[in-house]
């Protein structure tokens, strides 16, 4: 067995490097898709749960992401990284809402106003 390994060490190292490269590239591609999915899930959670429910929204988004991920992705993308991606998705959602009144109205128009408790009006029209 040792002789086989010694005789084929270059082939074995090349195969390991190729496998590692495939995993890294697949992870990068998957992360880009996951970012977009998380942004959409953050918007949905904001609409469904409203304000002052941050932990519930985050848990909801994480649960949905775990349901959507293929099994192999769950093995190579740690939960801590997914949690960071959810935080990033929340920041992206806030940036989009802050830069575009229509997006802000879409996300926040169904939420009650903090002062009155009534639904916010769409002021974009």
Short mmCIF file of C-alpha atoms in Angstrom, two decimals:
data_model
loop_
_atom_site.label_atom_id
_atom_site.label_comp_id
_atom_site.label_asym_id
_atom_site.label_seq_id
_atom_site.Cartn_x
_atom_site.Cartn_y
_atom_site.Cartn_z
CA UNK A 1 0.00 0.00 0.00
CA UNK A 2 2.79 2.41 0.92
CA UNK A 3 4.58 1.56 -2.31
CA UNK A 4 1.43 2.37 -4.30
CA UNK A 5 1.13 5.75 -2.56
CA UNK A 6 4.79 6.58 -3.14
CA UNK A 7 4.62 5.56 -6.80
CA UNK A 8 1.47 7.61 -7.41
CA UNK A 9 2.04 10.56 -5.07
CA UNK A 10 1.87 13.15 -7.88
CA UNK A 11 -1.39 11.73 -9.18
CA UNK A 12 -2.87 11.60 -5.67
CA UNK A 13 -1.81 15.19 -4.89
CA UNK A 14 -3.18 16.39 -8.22
CA UNK A 15 -6.50 14.64 -7.59
CA UNK A 16 -6.73 16.16 -4.10
CA UNK A 17 -5.93 19.64 -5.45
CA UNK A 18 -8.54 19.26 -8.19
CA UNK A 19 -11.15 18.11 -5.67
CA UNK A 20 -10.34 21.04 -3.38
CA UNK A 21 -10.56 23.46 -6.31
CA UNK A 22 -13.95 22.04 -7.31
CA UNK A 23 -15.27 22.42 -3.77
CA UNK A 24 -14.00 25.99 -3.47
CA UNK A 25 -15.40 27.04 -6.85
CA UNK A 26 -18.73 25.35 -6.17
CA UNK A 27 -18.91 27.06 -2.79
CA UNK A 28 -18.21 30.48 -4.33
CA UNK A 29 -20.90 30.00 -6.94
CA UNK A 30 -23.34 28.73 -4.35
CA UNK A 31 -22.61 31.66 -2.02
CA UNK A 32 -23.47 34.17 -4.76
CA UNK A 33 -26.82 32.47 -5.32
CA UNK A 34 -27.44 32.19 -1.59
CA UNK A 35 -26.89 35.95 -1.15
CA UNK A 36 -29.66 36.72 -3.64
CA UNK A 37 -32.00 34.17 -2.10
CA UNK A 38 -31.33 35.52 1.39
CA UNK A 39 -32.12 39.07 0.26
CA UNK A 40 -35.51 37.92 -1.03
CA UNK A 41 -36.14 35.95 2.17
CA UNK A 42 -35.22 38.98 4.31
CA UNK A 43 -37.74 41.12 2.43
CA UNK A 44 -40.41 38.45 2.88
CA UNK A 45 -39.63 38.13 6.60
CA UNK A 46 -39.78 41.90 7.04
CA UNK A 47 -43.20 42.01 5.39
CA UNK A 48 -44.56 39.01 7.31
CA UNK A 49 -43.19 39.69 10.81
CA UNK A 50 -42.85 43.48 10.85
CA UNK A 51 -40.58 45.51 13.08
CA UNK A 52 -39.09 44.64 16.48
CA UNK A 53 -38.92 40.92 15.64
CA UNK A 54 -35.30 40.62 14.55
CA UNK A 55 -34.53 37.22 16.04
CA UNK A 56 -37.74 35.70 14.71
CA UNK A 57 -37.03 37.05 11.23
CA UNK A 58 -33.45 35.80 11.32
CA UNK A 59 -34.53 32.34 12.46
CA UNK A 60 -37.19 32.26 9.75
CA UNK A 61 -34.68 33.18 7.05
CA UNK A 62 -32.12 30.65 8.30
CA UNK A 63 -34.73 27.90 8.38
CA UNK A 64 -35.82 28.70 4.82
CA UNK A 65 -32.19 28.73 3.62
CA UNK A 66 -31.53 25.35 5.22
CA UNK A 67 -34.61 23.91 3.51
CA UNK A 68 -33.45 25.26 0.14
CA UNK A 69 -29.79 24.21 0.34
CA UNK A 70 -28.70 20.93 -1.22
CA UNK A 71 -27.17 18.41 1.18
CA UNK A 72 -23.62 18.89 -0.11
CA UNK A 73 -23.81 22.66 0.44
CA UNK A 74 -24.83 22.15 4.07
CA UNK A 75 -21.61 20.22 4.56
CA UNK A 76 -19.26 22.89 3.18
CA UNK A 77 -21.05 26.09 4.27
CA UNK A 78 -20.97 26.43 8.07
CA UNK A 79 -23.92 27.81 10.03
CA UNK A 80 -21.84 30.79 11.18
CA UNK A 81 -21.27 31.81 7.56
CA UNK A 82 -24.99 31.51 6.80
CA UNK A 83 -25.73 33.69 9.82
CA UNK A 84 -23.31 36.33 8.51
CA UNK A 85 -24.97 36.12 5.09
CA UNK A 86 -28.37 36.77 6.70
CA UNK A 87 -26.96 39.85 8.46
CA UNK A 88 -25.52 40.99 5.12
CA UNK A 89 -28.90 40.40 3.47
CA UNK A 90 -30.58 42.58 6.10
CA UNK A 91 -28.04 45.36 5.46
CA UNK A 92 -28.57 45.07 1.69
CA UNK A 93 -32.34 45.25 2.17
CA UNK A 94 -32.00 48.38 4.31
CA UNK A 95 -29.67 49.97 1.74
CA UNK A 96 -32.11 49.24 -1.07
CA UNK A 97 -35.01 50.60 0.95
CA UNK A 98 -33.06 53.71 1.87
CA UNK A 99 -32.04 54.45 -1.70
CA UNK A 100 -35.40 53.91 -3.39
CA UNK A 101 -38.77 55.13 -2.13
CA UNK A 102 -40.68 52.50 -4.09
CA UNK A 103 -38.67 49.71 -2.53
CA UNK A 104 -39.13 51.27 0.90
CA UNK A 105 -42.89 51.44 0.33
CA UNK A 106 -42.95 47.85 -0.86
CA UNK A 107 -41.08 46.56 2.16
CA UNK A 108 -42.47 48.79 4.87
CA UNK A 109 -45.93 49.83 3.62
CA UNK A 110 -47.63 46.82 5.17
CA UNK A 111 -46.07 47.51 8.56
CA UNK A 112 -47.90 49.48 11.22
CA UNK A 113 -46.63 52.98 11.91
CA UNK A 114 -44.70 53.05 15.20
CA UNK A 115 -46.53 56.17 16.44
CA UNK A 116 -50.14 55.33 15.62
CA UNK A 117 -50.20 51.59 15.05
CA UNK A 118 -51.99 52.20 11.74
CA UNK A 119 -50.74 50.88 8.43
CA UNK A 120 -48.27 53.16 6.66
CA UNK A 121 -49.48 54.84 3.51
CA UNK A 122 -47.73 54.42 0.18
CA UNK A 123 -46.37 57.91 -0.56
CA UNK A 124 -44.57 56.98 -3.76
CA UNK A 125 -47.44 57.75 -6.11
#
